[in-house]
Coordinates of C-alpha atoms (C1' of nucleotides) in Angstrom, one line a residue:
Chain H
X1 CA 58.8 43.6 13.7
X2 CA 55.3 42.8 12.5
X3 CA 55.7 39.0 12.0
X4 CA 52.5 38.7 9.9
X5 CA 53.2 35.5 8.2
X6 CA 56.1 34.5 10.5
X7 CA 55.3 31.2 12.1
X8 CA 55.6 31.0 16.0
X9 CA 58.5 28.6 16.2
X10 CA 57.8 27.9 20.1
X11 CA 60.6 25.7 21.3
X12 CA 61.7 24.2 17.8
X13 CA 65.3 24.0 17.3
X14 CA 65.9 25.7 14.2
X15 CA 68.9 24.2 12.8
X16 CA 67.4 20.6 12.9
X17 CA 64.2 22.0 11.2
X18 CA 66.1 23.5 8.6
X19 CA 68.1 20.0 8.1
X20 CA 64.7 18.5 7.8
X21 CA 64.0 20.7 5.2
X22 CA 67.1 19.9 3.4
X23 CA 66.3 16.3 3.6
X24 CA 62.8 16.3 2.6
X25 CA 63.9 18.6 -0.2
X26 CA 66.5 16.0 -1.5
X27 CA 63.7 13.4 -1.2
X28 CA 61.6 15.4 -3.5
X29 CA 64.2 16.6 -5.9
X30 CA 66.9 13.7 -6.4
X31 CA 70.1 14.7 -8.0
X32 CA 69.7 18.2 -6.8
X33 CA 72.8 20.4 -6.3
X34 CA 73.9 22.7 -3.3
X35 CA 73.1 26.0 -5.1
X36 CA 69.4 24.9 -5.9
X37 CA 68.6 23.9 -2.4
X38 CA 70.1 27.0 -1.1
X39 CA 67.8 29.0 -3.6
X40 CA 64.7 26.9 -2.8
X41 CA 64.9 26.8 0.9
X42 CA 66.1 30.3 0.9
X43 CA 69.2 29.7 3.1
X44 CA 72.8 30.7 2.5
X45 CA 75.1 28.1 0.8
X46 CA 77.4 27.6 3.7
X47 CA 74.7 26.8 5.8
X48 CA 73.2 24.3 3.5
X49 CA 76.7 22.7 3.1
X50 CA 77.2 22.3 6.7
X51 CA 73.6 20.4 6.8
X52 CA 74.3 18.1 3.9
X53 CA 77.8 17.3 5.2
X54 CA 76.1 16.3 8.5
X55 CA 73.3 14.5 6.7
X56 CA 76.2 12.8 4.4
X57 CA 78.0 11.5 7.1
X58 CA 75.2 9.7 8.7
X59 CA 74.2 8.2 5.3
X60 CA 70.9 10.0 5.0
X61 CA 72.0 11.4 2.1
X62 CA 74.8 10.7 -0.6
X63 CA 76.9 12.7 -2.8
X64 CA 77.4 11.7 -6.3
X65 CA 80.8 12.6 -8.0
X66 CA 79.0 15.2 -10.1
X67 CA 78.4 17.1 -6.8
X68 CA 74.4 16.1 -6.8
X69 CA 72.8 14.8 -3.6
X70 CA 70.2 11.8 -3.5
X71 CA 68.7 10.0 -0.5
X72 CA 71.1 7.4 1.3
X73 CA 71.2 4.0 2.6
X74 CA 70.3 5.2 6.2
X75 CA 67.1 6.8 4.6
X76 CA 66.1 3.3 3.3
X77 CA 66.6 1.5 6.9
X78 CA 64.6 4.5 8.4
X79 CA 61.7 4.1 5.9
X80 CA 61.3 0.4 6.3
X81 CA 61.4 0.8 9.9
X82 CA 58.8 3.1 9.9
X83 CA 56.5 1.0 7.8
X84 CA 56.4 -1.6 10.5
X85 CA 56.1 0.9 13.3
X86 CA 53.1 3.0 12.0
X87 CA 50.2 1.0 12.8
X88 CA 47.8 2.3 10.2
X89 CA 50.0 1.6 7.2
X90 CA 51.1 -1.9 8.6
X91 CA 47.6 -2.8 9.2
X92 CA 46.1 -1.1 6.1
X93 CA 48.6 -2.7 3.7
X94 CA 47.4 -6.4 3.5
X95 CA 43.8 -5.1 3.3
X96 CA 44.7 -2.6 0.6
X97 CA 46.3 -5.6 -1.1
X98 CA 43.5 -7.5 -1.0
X99 CA 41.0 -4.7 -2.2
X100 CA 43.3 -4.0 -5.0
X101 CA 43.3 -7.5 -6.1
X102 CA 39.5 -8.0 -5.8
X103 CA 38.8 -4.7 -7.9
X104 CA 42.0 -5.2 -10.2
X105 CA 42.5 -1.5 -9.8
X106 CA 44.9 0.9 -7.8
X107 CA 43.9 1.2 -4.2
X108 CA 45.3 4.1 -1.9
X109 CA 45.4 5.0 1.9
X110 CA 45.5 8.7 2.6
X111 CA 45.5 10.9 5.5
X112 CA 45.3 14.6 6.2
X113 CA 48.6 16.2 6.4
X114 CA 49.3 19.9 6.3
X115 CA 46.0 20.8 4.9
X116 CA 46.4 18.3 2.0
X117 CA 45.7 14.6 1.5
X118 CA 48.9 12.3 1.6
X119 CA 49.3 9.0 0.2
X120 CA 51.2 6.6 2.7
X121 CA 50.4 3.2 1.2
X122 CA 49.1 2.0 -1.9
X123 CA 48.6 -1.1 -4.1
X124 CA 48.9 -1.2 -7.9
X125 CA 47.4 -4.1 -9.8
X126 CA 49.4 -6.0 -12.3
X127 CA 47.8 -4.8 -15.5
X128 CA 49.1 -2.8 -18.5
X129 CA 46.8 0.3 -18.0
X130 CA 46.4 1.4 -14.5
X131 CA 46.1 4.5 -12.4
X132 CA 49.7 5.3 -10.9
X133 CA 49.7 6.2 -7.2
X134 CA 52.9 7.0 -5.2
X135 CA 53.7 7.3 -1.6
X136 CA 54.2 10.5 -0.6
X137 CA 52.1 12.3 -3.3
X138 CA 50.0 15.3 -2.1
X139 CA 46.7 16.2 -3.7
X140 CA 44.1 18.8 -2.6
X141 CA 41.5 18.1 0.0
X142 CA 38.8 19.9 -1.5
X143 CA 38.7 18.2 -5.0
X144 CA 38.0 14.7 -6.3
X145 CA 36.9 11.8 -4.1
X146 CA 39.6 12.6 -1.2
X147 CA 37.3 15.5 -0.2
X148 CA 35.6 12.6 1.9
X149 CA 38.5 13.4 4.4
X150 CA 37.0 17.0 4.6
X151 CA 33.6 15.7 4.9
X152 CA 34.2 13.6 8.0
X153 CA 36.1 16.6 9.8
X154 CA 34.5 18.5 12.7
X155 CA 32.7 21.7 11.0
X156 CA 35.0 24.4 12.3
X157 CA 38.2 22.6 11.4
X158 CA 36.7 21.9 8.1
X159 CA 36.1 25.3 7.1
X160 CA 39.8 26.4 7.7
X161 CA 40.8 23.7 5.2
X162 CA 38.8 25.2 2.4
X163 CA 40.6 28.1 0.5
X164 CA 38.7 31.0 -0.5
X165 CA 38.9 30.4 -4.1
X166 CA 38.7 26.9 -5.4
X167 CA 41.1 26.2 -8.4
X168 CA 39.7 24.4 -11.2
X169 CA 41.3 21.2 -12.5
X170 CA 38.9 20.1 -15.1
X171 CA 35.2 20.9 -16.3
X172 CA 33.9 18.7 -13.4
X173 CA 35.8 20.3 -10.7
X174 CA 33.5 21.9 -7.9
X175 CA 34.4 25.6 -7.8
X176 CA 31.4 27.1 -6.0
X177 CA 31.6 27.1 -2.1
X178 CA 27.8 26.3 -1.5
X179 CA 28.1 23.6 -3.8
X180 CA 30.8 21.9 -2.2
X181 CA 29.6 22.3 1.3
X182 CA 26.2 20.7 -0.2
X183 CA 28.3 17.8 -1.6
X184 CA 30.3 17.4 1.5
X185 CA 26.7 16.8 3.2
X186 CA 25.9 14.3 1.0
X187 CA 29.3 12.5 1.4
X188 CA 28.8 12.2 4.9
X189 CA 25.3 11.0 4.7
X190 CA 26.1 8.1 2.2
X191 CA 29.8 7.5 3.6
X192 CA 31.4 7.7 0.3
X193 CA 32.5 10.0 -2.3
X194 CA 32.7 9.4 -5.9
X195 CA 34.7 11.7 -8.2
X196 CA 34.1 11.6 -12.0
X197 CA 37.0 13.3 -13.3
X198 CA 37.1 16.1 -10.9
X199 CA 40.8 16.3 -10.9
X200 CA 41.6 14.3 -14.1
X201 CA 39.5 14.0 -16.9
X202 CA 39.8 10.5 -17.5
X203 CA 39.6 9.0 -13.9
X204 CA 37.1 7.7 -11.6
X205 CA 37.9 7.8 -7.8
X206 CA 35.8 6.2 -5.0
X207 CA 36.9 6.9 -1.5
X208 CA 35.6 6.1 2.0
X209 CA 36.5 7.3 5.2
X210 CA 38.3 5.2 7.8
X211 CA 36.9 6.3 11.2
X212 CA 37.8 6.1 14.8
X213 CA 35.4 4.8 17.7
X214 CA 34.2 8.1 18.0
X215 CA 33.5 8.7 14.7
X216 CA 36.4 11.0 13.9
X217 CA 38.2 10.5 10.6
X218 CA 41.6 8.9 10.5
X219 CA 42.4 8.4 6.9
X220 CA 40.8 7.6 3.7
X221 CA 40.9 4.6 1.3
X222 CA 40.2 4.8 -2.2
X223 CA 40.1 2.8 -5.5
X224 CA 40.9 4.7 -8.8
X225 CA 40.2 3.7 -12.3
X226 CA 40.2 4.7 -15.6
X227 CA 36.7 6.2 -16.6
X228 CA 36.2 4.2 -20.0
X229 CA 36.2 0.9 -18.1
X230 CA 34.2 1.8 -15.3
X231 CA 30.5 1.5 -15.1
X232 CA 28.0 2.5 -12.5
X233 CA 27.8 -0.9 -11.4
X234 CA 31.7 -1.0 -10.8
X235 CA 31.4 1.9 -8.7
X236 CA 28.8 0.4 -6.5
X237 CA 30.9 -2.7 -6.2
X238 CA 33.9 -0.7 -5.3
X239 CA 31.9 1.3 -2.8
X240 CA 30.9 -2.1 -1.0
X241 CA 34.4 -3.4 -0.8
X242 CA 35.8 -0.2 0.2
X243 CA 33.3 0.2 3.2
X244 CA 34.3 -3.4 4.0
X245 CA 37.9 -2.7 3.9
X246 CA 37.6 0.4 5.9
X247 CA 35.6 -1.3 8.6
X248 CA 38.4 -3.8 8.9
X249 CA 41.1 -1.5 9.3
X250 CA 39.2 0.4 12.0
X251 CA 38.5 -2.7 13.7
X252 CA 42.1 -4.0 13.6
X253 CA 43.4 -0.7 15.0
X254 CA 41.6 -1.7 18.0
X255 CA 38.2 -0.2 17.8
Chain E
X1 CA 92.4 18.3 27.0
X2 CA 93.4 15.1 25.9
X3 CA 90.6 14.2 23.5
X4 CA 91.9 10.7 23.4
X5 CA 88.5 9.1 22.2
X6 CA 86.9 12.2 21.2
X7 CA 85.8 12.1 17.5
X8 CA 87.1 14.9 15.1
X9 CA 83.7 16.7 14.3
X10 CA 85.1 18.7 11.6
X11 CA 82.2 20.9 10.1
X12 CA 79.4 18.7 11.5
X13 CA 76.6 20.6 12.8
X14 CA 76.3 19.0 16.3
X15 CA 72.5 19.9 17.2
X16 CA 71.5 18.0 13.9
X17 CA 73.8 15.0 14.6
X18 CA 72.2 14.6 17.8
X19 CA 68.9 14.6 16.3
X20 CA 69.7 12.1 13.9
X21 CA 70.9 10.1 16.9
X22 CA 67.5 10.6 18.2
X23 CA 65.6 9.6 15.3
X24 CA 67.6 6.5 14.6
X25 CA 67.3 5.6 18.1
X26 CA 63.2 5.7 17.9
X27 CA 63.8 3.5 14.6
X28 CA 65.7 1.1 16.4
X29 CA 63.3 0.9 19.5
X30 CA 60.0 1.6 18.8
X31 CA 57.8 3.0 21.7
X32 CA 60.8 4.4 23.6
X33 CA 60.1 7.1 25.9
X34 CA 62.0 10.3 26.6
X35 CA 63.9 9.5 29.5
X36 CA 65.1 6.2 27.9
X37 CA 66.6 8.3 24.8
X38 CA 68.1 10.6 27.2
X39 CA 70.0 7.7 29.0
X40 CA 71.2 6.0 26.0
X41 CA 72.1 8.8 24.0
X42 CA 73.7 10.6 26.9
X43 CA 72.4 14.0 26.6
X44 CA 70.1 16.0 28.9
X45 CA 66.2 15.5 28.8
X46 CA 65.4 19.0 27.9
X47 CA 67.6 18.7 24.8
X48 CA 66.2 15.5 23.8
X49 CA 62.7 16.9 24.3
X50 CA 63.5 19.5 22.3
X51 CA 64.6 17.4 19.5
X52 CA 61.7 15.2 19.8
X53 CA 59.4 18.1 19.5
X54 CA 61.2 19.3 16.4
X55 CA 61.0 15.9 14.9
X56 CA 57.4 15.5 15.7
X57 CA 56.2 18.5 14.2
X58 CA 57.8 17.4 10.7
X59 CA 56.1 14.0 11.4
X60 CA 59.1 12.2 11.4
X61 CA 58.4 10.8 14.9
X62 CA 54.9 10.5 16.6
X63 CA 54.0 10.5 20.1
X64 CA 51.5 8.2 21.3
X65 CA 49.1 9.1 24.3
X66 CA 51.2 7.1 26.7
X67 CA 54.3 9.5 26.2
X68 CA 56.2 6.8 23.8
X69 CA 57.6 7.7 20.6
X70 CA 57.5 6.0 17.2
X71 CA 58.6 6.8 13.6
X72 CA 56.2 9.0 11.8
X73 CA 54.5 9.3 8.6
X74 CA 57.4 11.4 6.9
X75 CA 59.7 8.7 7.8
X76 CA 57.7 6.4 5.5
X77 CA 57.6 9.0 2.6
X78 CA 61.3 9.5 3.3
X79 CA 62.1 5.7 3.1
X80 CA 60.0 5.1 0.0
X81 CA 61.7 8.0 -1.8
X82 CA 65.1 6.7 -0.8
X83 CA 64.2 3.1 -2.3
X84 CA 63.8 4.6 -5.9
X85 CA 66.8 7.0 -5.5
X86 CA 69.4 4.5 -4.5
X87 CA 70.7 2.9 -7.6
X88 CA 72.0 -0.1 -5.8
X89 CA 68.6 -0.8 -4.2
X90 CA 66.6 0.0 -7.0
X91 CA 68.5 -2.3 -9.5
X92 CA 69.3 -5.2 -7.2
X93 CA 65.6 -5.8 -6.0
X94 CA 64.1 -7.2 -9.2
X95 CA 67.3 -9.4 -9.7
X96 CA 67.0 -10.4 -5.9
X97 CA 63.4 -11.4 -6.5
X98 CA 64.3 -13.5 -9.2
X99 CA 67.2 -15.1 -7.4
X100 CA 64.9 -15.8 -4.4
X101 CA 62.3 -17.3 -6.7
X102 CA 64.7 -19.5 -8.2
X103 CA 66.4 -20.8 -5.0
X104 CA 63.2 -20.7 -3.0
X105 CA 65.3 -19.2 -0.3
X106 CA 66.0 -15.9 1.4
X107 CA 68.1 -13.6 -0.5
X108 CA 69.6 -10.4 0.9
X109 CA 71.9 -7.5 -0.5
X110 CA 74.4 -6.3 2.0
X111 CA 77.0 -3.4 1.9
X112 CA 79.8 -2.3 4.2
X113 CA 78.5 0.4 6.8
X114 CA 80.4 1.6 9.6
X115 CA 82.6 -1.6 9.9
X116 CA 79.8 -3.9 9.7
X117 CA 77.6 -5.6 7.1
X118 CA 74.3 -3.8 6.6
X119 CA 71.2 -5.5 4.9
X120 CA 69.6 -2.9 2.6
X121 CA 67.3 -5.2 0.4
X122 CA 65.8 -8.7 0.8
X123 CA 63.6 -11.2 -0.8
X124 CA 61.9 -13.8 1.3
X125 CA 60.3 -16.7 -0.5
X126 CA 56.5 -18.0 0.3
X127 CA 57.0 -21.1 2.3
X128 CA 56.5 -21.9 6.0
X129 CA 60.2 -22.2 7.2
X130 CA 62.6 -19.6 5.9
X131 CA 65.5 -17.7 7.0
X132 CA 64.3 -14.3 8.0
X133 CA 66.1 -11.2 6.8
X134 CA 65.6 -7.5 7.7
X135 CA 66.3 -4.4 6.0
X136 CA 68.5 -2.5 8.6
X137 CA 69.7 -5.4 10.4
X138 CA 73.9 -5.4 10.8
X139 CA 76.1 -8.2 11.2
X140 CA 79.8 -8.5 11.8
X141 CA 82.0 -8.7 8.7
X142 CA 84.4 -11.2 9.8
X143 CA 82.1 -14.2 10.4
X144 CA 79.6 -16.0 8.1
X145 CA 79.6 -15.7 4.6
X146 CA 79.4 -11.7 4.7
X147 CA 83.2 -11.9 5.0
X148 CA 83.2 -11.9 1.2
X149 CA 82.9 -8.2 1.9
X150 CA 86.1 -8.4 3.5
X151 CA 87.7 -10.5 1.1
X152 CA 87.5 -8.1 -1.8
X153 CA 88.7 -5.1 0.2
X154 CA 91.9 -3.5 -0.4
X155 CA 94.5 -5.2 2.1
X156 CA 95.3 -2.3 4.2
X157 CA 91.6 -1.2 4.5
X158 CA 90.6 -5.0 5.4
X159 CA 93.2 -5.1 8.2
X160 CA 91.4 -2.3 10.1
X161 CA 87.9 -3.9 9.9
X162 CA 89.3 -7.2 11.7
X163 CA 89.2 -6.8 15.4
X164 CA 92.1 -8.1 17.5
X165 CA 90.0 -10.8 19.0
X166 CA 87.2 -12.8 17.0
X167 CA 84.3 -13.4 18.8
X168 CA 82.7 -17.2 18.9
X169 CA 79.2 -17.5 17.7
X170 CA 79.0 -21.3 17.2
X171 CA 81.7 -24.4 17.1
X172 CA 82.2 -23.5 13.4
X173 CA 83.1 -19.8 13.8
X174 CA 86.6 -19.0 12.7
X175 CA 88.4 -17.5 15.7
X176 CA 92.0 -17.7 14.7
X177 CA 93.4 -14.7 12.6
X178 CA 95.8 -16.8 10.4
X179 CA 92.8 -19.0 9.6
X180 CA 90.6 -16.3 8.8
X181 CA 93.3 -14.6 6.4
X182 CA 93.7 -18.3 4.6
X183 CA 89.8 -18.4 4.3
X184 CA 89.7 -14.7 2.7
X185 CA 92.4 -15.8 0.3
X186 CA 90.2 -18.8 -0.8
X187 CA 87.4 -16.7 -0.9
X188 CA 89.0 -14.3 -3.4
X189 CA 90.2 -16.9 -5.4
X190 CA 86.8 -18.7 -5.7
X191 CA 84.6 -15.6 -5.9
X192 CA 82.3 -17.0 -3.4
X193 CA 82.1 -17.6 0.2
X194 CA 80.1 -20.3 2.0
X195 CA 79.4 -20.5 5.9
X196 CA 78.3 -23.7 7.0
X197 CA 76.7 -22.4 10.6
X198 CA 79.5 -19.9 11.3
X199 CA 76.8 -17.6 13.1
X200 CA 74.1 -19.7 13.2
X201 CA 74.3 -23.5 13.9
X202 CA 71.5 -24.4 11.5
X203 CA 72.1 -22.1 8.7
X204 CA 74.1 -22.3 5.4
X205 CA 74.7 -19.0 3.7
X206 CA 76.3 -18.4 0.6
X207 CA 77.6 -14.9 -0.8
X208 CA 79.2 -13.4 -3.7
X209 CA 80.6 -10.0 -4.3
X210 CA 79.0 -7.3 -6.6
X211 CA 82.1 -5.8 -8.1
X212 CA 82.8 -2.4 -9.7
X213 CA 84.5 -2.3 -13.0
X214 CA 87.8 -1.8 -11.3
X215 CA 87.4 -4.7 -9.1
X216 CA 86.4 -2.8 -5.8
X217 CA 83.6 -4.4 -3.9
X218 CA 80.3 -2.4 -4.0
X219 CA 78.1 -4.9 -2.1
X220 CA 77.6 -8.7 -1.4
X221 CA 74.3 -10.7 -2.4
X222 CA 73.7 -13.8 -0.4
X223 CA 71.3 -16.9 -0.1
X224 CA 70.6 -18.4 3.3
X225 CA 69.0 -21.7 3.8
X226 CA 68.2 -23.9 6.7
X227 CA 71.0 -26.7 6.8
X228 CA 68.8 -29.7 6.9
X229 CA 67.6 -29.1 3.4
X230 CA 70.6 -27.7 1.9
X231 CA 73.0 -30.5 0.1
X232 CA 76.1 -29.7 -1.6
X233 CA 74.4 -29.7 -4.8
X234 CA 72.3 -26.9 -3.7
X235 CA 75.3 -24.8 -2.8
X236 CA 76.7 -25.3 -6.0
X237 CA 73.5 -24.2 -7.9
X238 CA 73.2 -21.4 -5.6
X239 CA 76.9 -20.2 -6.3
X240 CA 76.0 -20.2 -9.9
X241 CA 73.0 -18.2 -9.6
X242 CA 74.4 -15.8 -7.2
X243 CA 77.5 -15.0 -9.7
X244 CA 74.8 -14.6 -12.6
X245 CA 72.7 -12.3 -10.4
X246 CA 76.0 -10.3 -9.2
X247 CA 77.3 -9.8 -12.6
X248 CA 73.8 -8.5 -13.7
X249 CA 73.6 -6.2 -11.1
X250 CA 77.2 -4.9 -11.9
X251 CA 76.2 -4.5 -15.6
X252 CA 72.9 -2.6 -14.8
X253 CA 74.9 -0.3 -12.5
X254 CA 76.7 0.9 -15.7
X255 CA 79.8 -1.1 -15.8
Chain F
dC1 C1' 49.1 8.6 54.6
dT2 C1' 53.5 10.2 53.0
dG3 C1' 57.7 10.1 51.8
dA4 C1' 60.7 8.9 47.8
dC5 C1' 61.6 8.8 43.3
dA6 C1' 60.6 8.1 39.0
dC7 C1' 58.4 10.8 35.1
dG8 C1' 57.9 15.0 31.7
dT9 C1' 57.9 19.9 31.5
dT10 C1' 59.0 25.0 32.0
dA11 C1' 62.1 28.9 32.7
dC12 C1' 66.3 31.3 32.3
dG13 C1' 70.8 33.2 32.2
dC14 C1' 75.2 32.0 30.2
dT15 C1' 78.1 30.1 26.8
dT16 C1' 79.6 28.4 22.8
dG17 C1' 78.0 26.6 18.3
dA18 C1' 76.2 28.1 14.5
dC19 C1' 75.7 31.7 11.7
dG20 C1' 76.6 35.0 7.4
dT21 C1' 80.0 38.0 5.3
dA22 C1' 83.5 38.0 2.6
dA23 C1' 87.2 35.8 -0.1
dC24 C1' 88.9 31.9 -2.7
dA25 C1' 89.5 28.4 -6.2
dT26 C1' 87.3 26.4 -10.4
dC27 C1' 85.0 25.6 -14.4
dA28 C1' 82.0 26.9 -18.5
dA29 C1' 80.3 29.9 -21.4
dA30 C1' 80.2 34.4 -23.6
Chain X
dT1 C1' 89.7 37.6 -21.4
dT2 C1' 85.8 38.4 -19.1
dT3 C1' 81.8 37.3 -16.6
dG4 C1' 78.8 34.5 -13.8
dA5 C1' 77.9 30.4 -12.3
dT6 C1' 79.4 26.7 -9.2
dG7 C1' 81.5 24.6 -4.3
dT8 C1' 84.2 25.8 -0.7
dT9 C1' 87.1 27.8 3.5
dA10 C1' 88.0 31.0 7.1
dC11 C1' 86.8 34.0 10.8
dG12 C1' 84.6 37.3 13.9
dT13 C1' 80.0 37.8 15.9
dC14 C1' 75.8 37.0 18.2
dA15 C1' 72.0 34.8 19.3
dA16 C1' 70.4 30.0 19.4
dG17 C1' 70.6 26.3 22.0
dC18 C1' 72.5 24.8 25.8
dG19 C1' 72.4 22.9 31.2
dT20 C1' 70.7 23.8 35.7
dA21 C1' 67.5 24.4 38.6
dA22 C1' 62.8 23.9 40.0
dC23 C1' 58.4 22.5 38.8
dG24 C1' 53.8 19.6 38.7
dT25 C1' 52.3 14.9 38.5
dG26 C1' 51.9 9.9 39.2
dT27 C1' 53.1 5.4 41.3
dC28 C1' 55.2 3.0 44.1
dA29 C1' 56.8 1.3 49.1
dG30 C1' 56.8 1.9 53.6

DNA sequence: CTGACACGTTACGCTTGACGTAACATCAAA
DNA sequence: TTTGATGTTACGTCAAGCGTAACGTGTCAG
């Protein structure tokens, strides 16, 4: 066996691991059916069926009359408990709300997870047109203002997170490695990253890092707004508010 | 083997089942340590360790530097997804909020789960003194206004849910079987259940059922308030508002 | 200082739990 | 009817996951 791309599964209990795969798959694809899960996860149908039955009996998933699966009540209970247990989220939420109220734009809290940025808290203002945020949504680390997360990583770790070729999303996407590294340098110097439509043409996004006492990056908070109503002065204001909010979060995390 | 109290584990994959035990246990007891989980679940430490490692690698739990475990980021993502996938919760939430705003008291959505009532959605008003509700909290079915859930069950199912001896919580708790059955009869007739301090001395709680098209009970919604500021007129008003809200939920569920 | 007793962790040989194959029933479309 | 999906059951096989035992470590009490 070459086990080229095979993960080293040291001490992981595989049936549980696959069950988590199934659970997260149902989370991502509501009303999915057994066969589709089996195909996507690449496991046999009887195995997936056993998994689903186990999850269902515990209320983590629910089977509809038509045979499709969704998350169940236990998942709600679990998630609610989690929101109060994860310090970062619990602390950030009110600060994020204040930030969103002041800017009247969408604010997010994002962490690095599995080589991507993951939204784990958000605030959306009450106005007709706003940027939509979604808890659980993943975005690349190397494009848009979330690359602030990249900028504050240790150099050797950072390099591993940057793919060989940088995919293009818009005209403004940075696809040149040297340029990206230069930009990361600037971001680190200024403590803020502003994206003018690097991922979506019409959006401006401003992110700052949430740092630990030792300068390591914990998360990023950001404000995203439609480009047409965002002047340079707004960006400056958001930056100040973001830095203030980030400092508050850091402080309240105990540093 | 007598397998007297042994559950029939037909087709359930045990290691996954235990992993769920562990996960829910962490949810219920934040900052718990390996040994305690092992003791409570009654499984060996190596087993639990393997479970925790698997859960941790997927971000469902997180291990602190001191060796205690909490829920992790993935649990948040999961729960958020679940809130949007479970029809009942998604539909009930805005209606519950409206109900809570109108009454200016705490409102809850509760279902039957495992012989208890389980809170799966809530609204708490912005005022200094209010009844606290918590998603995931369980309460008995046979005491307080949640017995509305019991009242609308099919008779044979209902009997199985009522324990041989009814524990007393307060002076007002119904501990007599005949009396309880009589009360359930009234509740079914009136479509509402009012508890004057049956579980907590100082609380008044009003619940109505959310019924399916066929008359089967799906859930209960309730309003709970401190007794000292709740007159009979308030109870009457809550009842009307609750019945209205329950009808809306039923309708929006597609019946 | 030194037992004594927690804690988490590792190693490993044994067993049974969980696996995949194959066959099944059912339905829908061709 | 045939074809090709679906979900499901049954069963014999095998290795995944188990518990035992022993380890290292830290913290109390004596």
